[in-house]
XYZ file of C-alpha atoms in Angstrom:
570
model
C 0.000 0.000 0.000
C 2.963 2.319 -0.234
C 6.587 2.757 -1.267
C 9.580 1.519 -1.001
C 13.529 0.908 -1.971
C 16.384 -1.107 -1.647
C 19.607 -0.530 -2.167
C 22.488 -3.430 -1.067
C 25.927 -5.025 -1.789
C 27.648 -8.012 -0.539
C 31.144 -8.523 -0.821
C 34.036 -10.368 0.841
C 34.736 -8.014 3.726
C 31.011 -7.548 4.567
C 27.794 -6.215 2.935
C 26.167 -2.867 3.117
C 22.190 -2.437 2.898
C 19.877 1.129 2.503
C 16.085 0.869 2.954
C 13.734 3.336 2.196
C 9.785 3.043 3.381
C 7.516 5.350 2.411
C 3.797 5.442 4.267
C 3.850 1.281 4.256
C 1.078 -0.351 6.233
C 2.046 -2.003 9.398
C 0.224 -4.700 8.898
C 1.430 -6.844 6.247
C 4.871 -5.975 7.543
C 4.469 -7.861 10.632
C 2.911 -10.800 7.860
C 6.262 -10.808 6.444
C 8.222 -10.820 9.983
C 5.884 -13.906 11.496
C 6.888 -15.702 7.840
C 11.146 -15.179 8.537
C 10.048 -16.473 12.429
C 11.215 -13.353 13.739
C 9.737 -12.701 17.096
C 7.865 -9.124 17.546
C 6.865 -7.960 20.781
C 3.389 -6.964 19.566
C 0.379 -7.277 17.047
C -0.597 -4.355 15.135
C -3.910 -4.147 13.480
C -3.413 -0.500 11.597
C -0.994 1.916 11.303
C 1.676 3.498 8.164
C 5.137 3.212 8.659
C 7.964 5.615 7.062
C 11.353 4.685 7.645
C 14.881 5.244 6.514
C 17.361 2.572 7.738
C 21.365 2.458 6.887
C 23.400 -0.571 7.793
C 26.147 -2.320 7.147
C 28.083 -5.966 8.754
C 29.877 -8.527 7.917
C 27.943 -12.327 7.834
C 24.551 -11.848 10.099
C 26.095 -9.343 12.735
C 25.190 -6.082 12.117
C 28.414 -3.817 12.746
C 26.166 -0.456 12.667
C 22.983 0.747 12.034
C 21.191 4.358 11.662
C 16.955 4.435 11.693
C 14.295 7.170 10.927
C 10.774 5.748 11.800
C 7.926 7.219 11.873
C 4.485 5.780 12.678
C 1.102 6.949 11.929
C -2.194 5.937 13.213
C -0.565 2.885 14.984
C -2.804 0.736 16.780
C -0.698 -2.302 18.486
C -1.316 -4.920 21.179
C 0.947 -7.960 23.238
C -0.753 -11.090 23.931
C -0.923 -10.359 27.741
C -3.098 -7.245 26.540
C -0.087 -5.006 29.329
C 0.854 -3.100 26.108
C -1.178 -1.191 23.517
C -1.519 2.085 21.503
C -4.442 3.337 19.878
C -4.123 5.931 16.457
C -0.223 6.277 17.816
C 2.118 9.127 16.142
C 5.387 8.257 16.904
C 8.795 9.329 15.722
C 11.941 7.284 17.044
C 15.715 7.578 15.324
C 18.779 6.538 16.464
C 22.498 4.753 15.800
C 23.994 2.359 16.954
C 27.853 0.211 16.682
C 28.512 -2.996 17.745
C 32.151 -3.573 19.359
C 33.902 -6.822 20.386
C 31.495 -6.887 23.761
C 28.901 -4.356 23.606
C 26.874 -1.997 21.309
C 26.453 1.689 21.840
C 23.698 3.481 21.248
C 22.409 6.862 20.776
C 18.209 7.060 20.477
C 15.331 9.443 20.733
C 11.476 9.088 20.329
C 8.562 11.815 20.120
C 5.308 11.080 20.087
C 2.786 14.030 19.843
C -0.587 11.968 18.749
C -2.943 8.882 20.139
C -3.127 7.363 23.011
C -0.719 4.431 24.853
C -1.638 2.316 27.276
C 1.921 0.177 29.315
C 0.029 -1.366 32.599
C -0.458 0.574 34.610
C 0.053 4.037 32.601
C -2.360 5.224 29.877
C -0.603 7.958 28.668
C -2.371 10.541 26.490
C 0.876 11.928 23.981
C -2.616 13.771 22.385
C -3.137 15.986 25.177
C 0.576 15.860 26.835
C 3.167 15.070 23.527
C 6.636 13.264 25.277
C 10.246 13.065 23.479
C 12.850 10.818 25.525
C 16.288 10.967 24.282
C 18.946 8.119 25.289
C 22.399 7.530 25.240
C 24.764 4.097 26.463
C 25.378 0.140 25.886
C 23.985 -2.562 25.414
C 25.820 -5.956 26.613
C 25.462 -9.425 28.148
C 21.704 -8.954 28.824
C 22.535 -5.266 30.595
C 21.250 -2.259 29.549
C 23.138 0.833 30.841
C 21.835 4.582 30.027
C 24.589 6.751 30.163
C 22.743 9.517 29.631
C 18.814 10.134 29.331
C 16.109 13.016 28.865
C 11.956 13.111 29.359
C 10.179 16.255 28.449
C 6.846 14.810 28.633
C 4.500 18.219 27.612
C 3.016 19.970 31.088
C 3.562 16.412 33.208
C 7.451 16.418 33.820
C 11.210 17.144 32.972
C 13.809 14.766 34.197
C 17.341 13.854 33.904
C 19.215 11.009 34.709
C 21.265 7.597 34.375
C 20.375 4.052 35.047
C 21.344 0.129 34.876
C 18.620 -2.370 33.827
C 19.454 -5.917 33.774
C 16.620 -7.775 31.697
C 16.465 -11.538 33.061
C 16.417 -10.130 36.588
C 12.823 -10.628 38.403
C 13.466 -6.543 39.614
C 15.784 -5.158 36.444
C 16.390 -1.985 37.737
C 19.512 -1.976 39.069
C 20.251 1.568 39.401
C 18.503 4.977 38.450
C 20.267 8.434 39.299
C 16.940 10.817 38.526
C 17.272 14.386 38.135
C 13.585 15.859 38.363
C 13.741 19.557 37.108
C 9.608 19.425 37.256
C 6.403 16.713 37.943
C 3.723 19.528 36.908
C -0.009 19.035 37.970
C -2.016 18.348 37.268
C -1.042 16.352 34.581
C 1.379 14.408 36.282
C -1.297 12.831 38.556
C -3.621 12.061 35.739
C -1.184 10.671 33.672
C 1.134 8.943 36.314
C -0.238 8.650 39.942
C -4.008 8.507 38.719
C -3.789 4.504 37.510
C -2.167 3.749 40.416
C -4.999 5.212 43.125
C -7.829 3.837 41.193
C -8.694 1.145 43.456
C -8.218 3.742 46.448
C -9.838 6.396 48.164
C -7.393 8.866 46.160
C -8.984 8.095 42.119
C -10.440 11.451 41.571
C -8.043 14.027 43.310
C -7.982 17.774 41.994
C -4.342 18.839 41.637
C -1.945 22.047 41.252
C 1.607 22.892 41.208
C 4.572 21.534 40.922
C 7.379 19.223 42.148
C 11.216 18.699 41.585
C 14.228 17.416 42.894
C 16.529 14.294 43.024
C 16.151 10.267 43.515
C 18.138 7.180 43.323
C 17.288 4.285 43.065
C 19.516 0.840 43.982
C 18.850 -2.866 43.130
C 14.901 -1.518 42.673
C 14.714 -0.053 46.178
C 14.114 3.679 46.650
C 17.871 4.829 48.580
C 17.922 8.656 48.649
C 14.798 11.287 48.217
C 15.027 15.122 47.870
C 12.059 16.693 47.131
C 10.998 20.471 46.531
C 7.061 21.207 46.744
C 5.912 24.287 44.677
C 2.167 25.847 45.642
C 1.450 21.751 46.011
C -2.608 21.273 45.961
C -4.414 18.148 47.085
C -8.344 17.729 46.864
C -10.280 14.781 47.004
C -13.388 16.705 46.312
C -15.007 15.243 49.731
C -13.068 16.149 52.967
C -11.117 13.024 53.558
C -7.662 15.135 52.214
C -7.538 18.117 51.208
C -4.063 20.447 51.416
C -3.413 23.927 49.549
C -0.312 25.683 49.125
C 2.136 22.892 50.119
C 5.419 24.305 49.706
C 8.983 23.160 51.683
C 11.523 19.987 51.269
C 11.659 16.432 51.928
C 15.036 15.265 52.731
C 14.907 11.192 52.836
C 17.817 8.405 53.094
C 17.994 4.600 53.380
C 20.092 3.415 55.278
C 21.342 0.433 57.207
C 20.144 -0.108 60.664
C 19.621 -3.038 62.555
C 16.125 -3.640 63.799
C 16.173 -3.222 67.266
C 18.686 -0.626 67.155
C 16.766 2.304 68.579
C 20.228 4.097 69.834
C 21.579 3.912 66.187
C 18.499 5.184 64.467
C 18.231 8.179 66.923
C 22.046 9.485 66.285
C 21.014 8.985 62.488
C 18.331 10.779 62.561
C 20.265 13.390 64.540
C 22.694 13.699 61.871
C 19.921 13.588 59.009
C 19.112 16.627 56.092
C 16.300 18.537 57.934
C 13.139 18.402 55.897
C 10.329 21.298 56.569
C 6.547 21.719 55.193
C 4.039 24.369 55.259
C 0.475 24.589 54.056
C -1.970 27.461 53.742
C -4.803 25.055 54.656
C -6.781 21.427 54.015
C -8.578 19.095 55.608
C -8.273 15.365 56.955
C -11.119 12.808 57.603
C -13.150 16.115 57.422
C -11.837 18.096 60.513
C -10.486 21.080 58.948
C -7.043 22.494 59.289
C -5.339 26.199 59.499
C -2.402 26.893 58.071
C 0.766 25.531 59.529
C 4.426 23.959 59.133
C 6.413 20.871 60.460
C 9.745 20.404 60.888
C 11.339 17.000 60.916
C 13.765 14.537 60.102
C 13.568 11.202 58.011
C 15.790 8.676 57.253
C 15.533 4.940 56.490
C 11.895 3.885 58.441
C 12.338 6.634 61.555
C 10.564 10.194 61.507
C 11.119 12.672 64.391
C 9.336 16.062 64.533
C 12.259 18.636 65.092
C 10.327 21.190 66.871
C 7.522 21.877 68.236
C 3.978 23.165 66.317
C 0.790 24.013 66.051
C -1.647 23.066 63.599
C -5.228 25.022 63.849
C -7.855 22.269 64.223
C -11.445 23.120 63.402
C -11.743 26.305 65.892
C -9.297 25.178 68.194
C -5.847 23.518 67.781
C -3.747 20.587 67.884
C 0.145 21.394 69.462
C 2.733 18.935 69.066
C 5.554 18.598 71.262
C 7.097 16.055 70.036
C 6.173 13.081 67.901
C 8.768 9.807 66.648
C 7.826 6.792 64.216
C 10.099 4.063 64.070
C 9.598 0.819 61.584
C 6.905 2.813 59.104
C 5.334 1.017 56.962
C 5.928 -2.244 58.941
C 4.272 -4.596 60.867
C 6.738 -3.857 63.559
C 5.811 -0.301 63.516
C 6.093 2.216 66.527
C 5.283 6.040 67.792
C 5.252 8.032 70.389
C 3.334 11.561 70.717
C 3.208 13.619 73.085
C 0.630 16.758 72.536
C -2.235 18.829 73.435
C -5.180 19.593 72.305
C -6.960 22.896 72.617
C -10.228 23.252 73.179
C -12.447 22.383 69.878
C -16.066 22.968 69.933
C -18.039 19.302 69.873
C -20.655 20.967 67.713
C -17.851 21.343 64.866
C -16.940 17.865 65.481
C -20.107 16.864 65.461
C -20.640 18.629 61.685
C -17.565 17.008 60.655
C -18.165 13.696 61.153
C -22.115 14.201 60.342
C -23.202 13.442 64.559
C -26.177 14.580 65.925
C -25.185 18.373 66.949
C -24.587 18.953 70.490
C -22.798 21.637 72.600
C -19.082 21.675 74.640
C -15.275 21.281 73.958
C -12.847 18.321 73.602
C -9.016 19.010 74.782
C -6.725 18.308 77.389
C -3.235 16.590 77.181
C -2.543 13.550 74.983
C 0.716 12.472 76.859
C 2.428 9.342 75.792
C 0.178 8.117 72.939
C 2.371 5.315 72.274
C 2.475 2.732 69.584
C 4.332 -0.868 70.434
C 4.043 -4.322 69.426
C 0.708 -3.800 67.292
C -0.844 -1.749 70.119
C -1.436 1.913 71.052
C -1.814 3.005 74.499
C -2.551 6.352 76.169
C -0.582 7.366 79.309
C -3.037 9.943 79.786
C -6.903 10.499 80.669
C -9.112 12.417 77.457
C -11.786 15.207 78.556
C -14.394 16.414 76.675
C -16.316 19.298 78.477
C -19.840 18.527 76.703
C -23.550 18.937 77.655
C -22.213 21.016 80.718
C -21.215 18.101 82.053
C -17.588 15.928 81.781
C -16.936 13.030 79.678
C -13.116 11.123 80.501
C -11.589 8.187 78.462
C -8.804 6.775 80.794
C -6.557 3.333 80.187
C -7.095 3.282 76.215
C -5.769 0.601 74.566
C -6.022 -0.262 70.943
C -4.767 -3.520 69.594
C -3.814 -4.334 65.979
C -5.475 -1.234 64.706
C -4.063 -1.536 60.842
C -5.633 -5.207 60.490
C -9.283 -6.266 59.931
C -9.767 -6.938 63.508
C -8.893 -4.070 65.526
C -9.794 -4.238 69.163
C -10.159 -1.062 71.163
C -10.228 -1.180 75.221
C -10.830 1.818 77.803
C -12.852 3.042 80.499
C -15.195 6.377 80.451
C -16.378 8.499 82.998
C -19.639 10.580 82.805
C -19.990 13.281 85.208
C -22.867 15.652 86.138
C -24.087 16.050 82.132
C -27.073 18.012 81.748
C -30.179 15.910 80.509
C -31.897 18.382 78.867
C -28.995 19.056 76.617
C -28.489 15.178 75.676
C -31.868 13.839 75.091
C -32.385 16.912 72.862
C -29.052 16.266 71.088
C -30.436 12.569 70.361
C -34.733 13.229 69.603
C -34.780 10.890 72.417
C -37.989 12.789 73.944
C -37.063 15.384 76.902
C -35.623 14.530 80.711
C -34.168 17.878 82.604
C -32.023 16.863 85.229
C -28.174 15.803 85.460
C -26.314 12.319 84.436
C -23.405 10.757 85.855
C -21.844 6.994 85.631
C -19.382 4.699 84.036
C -18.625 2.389 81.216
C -15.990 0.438 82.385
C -14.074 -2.369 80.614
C -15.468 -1.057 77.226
C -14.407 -3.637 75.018
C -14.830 -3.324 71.149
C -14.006 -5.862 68.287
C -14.109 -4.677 64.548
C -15.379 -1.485 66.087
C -18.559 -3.384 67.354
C -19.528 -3.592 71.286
C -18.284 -6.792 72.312
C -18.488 -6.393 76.593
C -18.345 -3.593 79.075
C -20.281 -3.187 82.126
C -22.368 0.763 82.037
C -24.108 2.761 84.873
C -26.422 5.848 84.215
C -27.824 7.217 86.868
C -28.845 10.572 88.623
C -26.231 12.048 90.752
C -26.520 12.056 94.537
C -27.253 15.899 95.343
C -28.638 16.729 92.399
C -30.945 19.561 92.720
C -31.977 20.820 89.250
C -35.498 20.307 88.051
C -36.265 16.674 87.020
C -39.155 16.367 84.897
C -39.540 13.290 81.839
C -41.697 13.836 78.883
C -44.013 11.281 77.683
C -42.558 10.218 74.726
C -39.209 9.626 76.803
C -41.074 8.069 79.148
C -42.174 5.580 76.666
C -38.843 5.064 75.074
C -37.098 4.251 78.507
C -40.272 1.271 79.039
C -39.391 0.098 75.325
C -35.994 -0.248 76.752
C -36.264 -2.331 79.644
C -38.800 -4.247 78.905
C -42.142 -2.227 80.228
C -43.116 -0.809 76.957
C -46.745 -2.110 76.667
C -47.890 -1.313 80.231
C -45.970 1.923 79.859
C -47.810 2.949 76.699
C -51.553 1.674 77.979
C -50.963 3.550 81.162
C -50.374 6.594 79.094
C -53.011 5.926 77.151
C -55.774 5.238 79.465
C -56.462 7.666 82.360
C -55.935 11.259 83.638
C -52.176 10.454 82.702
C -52.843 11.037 79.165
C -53.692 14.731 79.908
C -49.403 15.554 81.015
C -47.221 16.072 78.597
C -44.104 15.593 81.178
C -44.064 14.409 84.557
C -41.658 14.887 88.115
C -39.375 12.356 88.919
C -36.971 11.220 91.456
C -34.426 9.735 89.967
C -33.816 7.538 86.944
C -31.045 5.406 86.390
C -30.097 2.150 83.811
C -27.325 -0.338 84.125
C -25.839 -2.851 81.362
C -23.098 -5.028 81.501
C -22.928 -7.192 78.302
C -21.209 -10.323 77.991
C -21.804 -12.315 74.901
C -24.055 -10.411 72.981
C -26.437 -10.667 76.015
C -27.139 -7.369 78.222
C -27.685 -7.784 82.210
C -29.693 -5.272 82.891
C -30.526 -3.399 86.091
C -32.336 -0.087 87.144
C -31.675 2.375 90.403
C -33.628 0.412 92.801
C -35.226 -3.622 92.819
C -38.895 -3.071 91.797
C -42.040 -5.403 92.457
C -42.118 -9.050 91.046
C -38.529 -8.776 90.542
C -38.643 -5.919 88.307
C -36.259 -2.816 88.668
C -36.972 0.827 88.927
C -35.677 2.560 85.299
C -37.605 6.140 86.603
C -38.501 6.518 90.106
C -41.731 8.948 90.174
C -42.157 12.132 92.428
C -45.102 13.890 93.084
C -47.879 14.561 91.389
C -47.911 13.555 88.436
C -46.261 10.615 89.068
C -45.592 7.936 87.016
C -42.715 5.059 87.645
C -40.886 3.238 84.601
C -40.342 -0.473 85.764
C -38.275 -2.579 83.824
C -38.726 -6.343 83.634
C -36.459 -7.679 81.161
C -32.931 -9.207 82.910
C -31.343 -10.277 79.969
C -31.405 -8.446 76.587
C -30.436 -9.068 73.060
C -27.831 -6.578 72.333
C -28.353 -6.710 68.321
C -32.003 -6.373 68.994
C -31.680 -3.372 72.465
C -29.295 -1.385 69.620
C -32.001 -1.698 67.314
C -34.616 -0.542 69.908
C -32.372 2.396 70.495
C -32.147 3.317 66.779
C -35.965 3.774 66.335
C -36.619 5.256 69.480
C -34.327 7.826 68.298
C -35.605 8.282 64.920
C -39.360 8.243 65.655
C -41.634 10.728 66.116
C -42.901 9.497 69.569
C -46.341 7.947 70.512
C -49.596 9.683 69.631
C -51.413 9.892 72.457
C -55.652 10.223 71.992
């Protein structure tokens, strides 16, 4: 379907051969190659070929070689479907001479059309044209680039050397990378995008820019130094979101002995010091101010350098210190060492999409530690909410990167104000305080597995106790009572109060097996217990009967007694 010319002469010392190929379809080409049995790493099914190719040898060794190809429209596959290219312009020339041991090469592609697709990359050379230009040898099944180029349009720049033994299982043996620029966003849709597209991370909005310098030894990552330029992150929903990154990263691997805590600390002490800064972002939704870090990395350690703030919803999270060891490892380990300034619980609360409620979280996290697949806290947690105090002492969280974790602590609930909680939950209104315990809080995949939980009214409690109907109702569905609760607001002069005086009121539930022991304040007739203790008139008392609960089915109850609109009383 095209054009073409040969020109060739054989004589004793060697021959000489000049082809010429003028818009030739790649087709029948590769016809003519699968006829000779030579092997060609891919199937084409359209596509024109030009080329102009000089050689001369001696026998079947080619001595030296010069090539001008260019393809058009080429649309090419491999068996294993890991390489293809769809309507493909592509220019590559080059030279090469063989030697006694070796040949040397000089080559260069551009491609500036069509699309390519080498798993995982699809590369768009359309939208972002790319010319690579190459320079080394070629011997005994190792490929060494003495010198190399990329200017791939708006993604990146880069610079560099490297060794790539074929047969090996990891060929790259070594890569010296100079990276004047990875521009985004085009080098996240065209690079990083393939490889997120299973994650969280597939649809990120990006700007800016990054450079600097990486090597690369026996395909392990040795030596990182990055420069961020006006870096922005967004994944469009809260989870991550960071504008204006800007600073270095200073990384090195290293050899240290696992175990060797003393070495990796005078390492680390001796490491580049890295520093970031961001105008702004978010993380899991909480919102955060603009701040920097300083630290230190090298091999699997991190170490904050100094101390700093970062602005936390309205309030703030200060580090004082903070050290990883093993990252990336099961054998993994930190310790922090922080506070946290007072953050309003109704901005957590919007954050994380909670029912809305007043108060403040902060206090001291002191030794948050990380050891042996656990993390403990050396501290106790306060959250000043519902004008009360809520603590979380002796946490304990075990294997939290696996599918299992399991999460221990203890919580303390003193003096909260009723009115503020059951208003917070549509649980129907109680005035009055709270106080109590949930102690040995155990939970498996995040689930309630056991702990052992008082509610009750505080001794001394002298604000005004009053229970509306509707949570009058919900507390009987809860223990048991709900029937005679509901026909006893039903029938009678009860039915005329919306809210009634109590005493006290007071729940207990310690659950062991999916099962809930339940209790009240007091021991009730017929071996009930007291849930609301009546006072004065009206009076009505909520008596629970049930001793043992289904905890799937009690959560359920508490769900729709939440989400209803209370009874209807006629």
């Amino acid at each position: 379907g095209g054009a073409g010319r040969l020109a060739a002469a054989l004589a004793d010392e060697g021959w000489r051969a000049e082809l010429v190929l003028d818009r030739v379809a790649v087709e029948p080409l590769l016809h003519l190659a699968q006829a000779a049995q030579l092997e060609l790493p891919a199937s084409a099914t359209s596509g024109l070929l030009s080329l102009s190719l000089d050689a001369h040898g001696a026998a079947t060794s080619i001595a030296a070689a010069r090539f001008d190809a260019t393809f058009v429209g080429l649309s090419a596959h491999n068996e294993e479907g890991s390489v293809a290219t769809d309507g493909l312009a592509l220019r590559l020339t080059g030279t090469m001479t063989r030697d006694v041991d070796a040949i040397q090469f000089e080559a260069g592609m551009h491609a500036d059309g069509g699309q390519a697709y080498v798993e995982p990359l699809f590369l768009d050379f359309g939208g972002h044209a790319a010319q690579l230009s190459a320079r080394g040898r070629f011997a005994e099944g190792v490929l060494t680039l003495e010198r190399f180029a990329l200017d791939h349009q708006d993604v990146s720049r880069a610079r560099g050397t490297a060794v790539v033994e074929l047969a090996r299982e990891q060929p790259l043996r070594a890569l010296s990378l100079d990276l004047e620029a990875l521009e985004f966003p085009g080098a996240y849709t065209s690079y990083l995008q393939p490889l997120l597209i299973d994650t969280d991370f597939k649809a990120l909005e990006t700007e800016g820019r990054v450079a600097g310098r990486v090597e690369v030894h026996d395909g392990v990552p040795r030596l990182l130094d990055l420069e961020f330029h006006d870096l922005t992150l967004d994944d469009g929903v809260g989870a991550l979101a960071l504008a204006g990154l800007a600073g270095s990263w200073h990384w090195r691997d290293v050899a240290i002995e696992e175990g060797d805590v003393r070495a990796a600390r005078r390492l680390l002490d001796e490491a580049l010091p890295s520093h970031l800064s961001w105008r702004g972002g978010s993380l899991f939704g909480l919102s955060l101010g603009a701040s920097q870090v300083k630290f230190a990395t090298i091999e699997r350690q991190f170490r904050l350098l100094e101390p700093a703030r970062i602005p936390l919803l309205d309030g703030a999270l200060e580090l004082e210190s903070f050290r990883v060891r093993n990252a990336g490892t099961p054998q993994v380990a930190f310790l922090v060492n922080a506070t946290v300034r007072p953050i309003s619980a109704a901005a957590l609360c919007r954050a994380f999409g909670w029912p809305e409620f007043g108060g403040s979280v902060g206090g001291a996290i002191s030794r948050l530690r990380m050891r042996d697949g656990r993390i403990t806290l050396g501290t106790t947690l306060r959250a000043q909410v519902f004008d009360g105090e809520v603590t979380i002492s002796d946490l304990r969280l075990e294997q939290p990167f696996s599918q299992w974790p399991r999460f221990h602590a203890n919580l303390g609930i003193d003096n909260l104000d009723l009115e503020l909680v059951t208003r917070a939950f549509e649980f129907g209104r109680i005035t009055g305080r709270l106080s109590g315990a949930i102690e040995g809080l155990e939970l498996f995949n995040w689930t309630p597995v056991a702990f052992d939980a008082r509610l009750y009214t505080p001794p001394g409690d002298r604000s005004r106790r009053r229970i509306s109907q509707r949570a009058v109702e919900n507390i009987g569905s809860i223990g048991g009572g709900g029937v005679s609760v509901t026909a006893a607001l039903s029938n009678g002069f009860l039915r005329f109060f919306d809210d009634f005086n109590y005493r006290r009121l007071g729940i207990s539930c310690r659950l062991e097996n999916d099962v809930c022991h339940m209790d009240g304040v007091s021991p009730a007739p017929n071996s009930g217990y007291y849930l609301v203790e009546g006072s004065g008139i009206p009076r009505i008392n909520v008596i629970g009967n049930a001793r043992r609960v289904d905890w799937p089915r009690l959560v359920q109850q508490l769900v729709s007694v939440t989400q209803s609109e209370g009874p209807v009383l006629r």
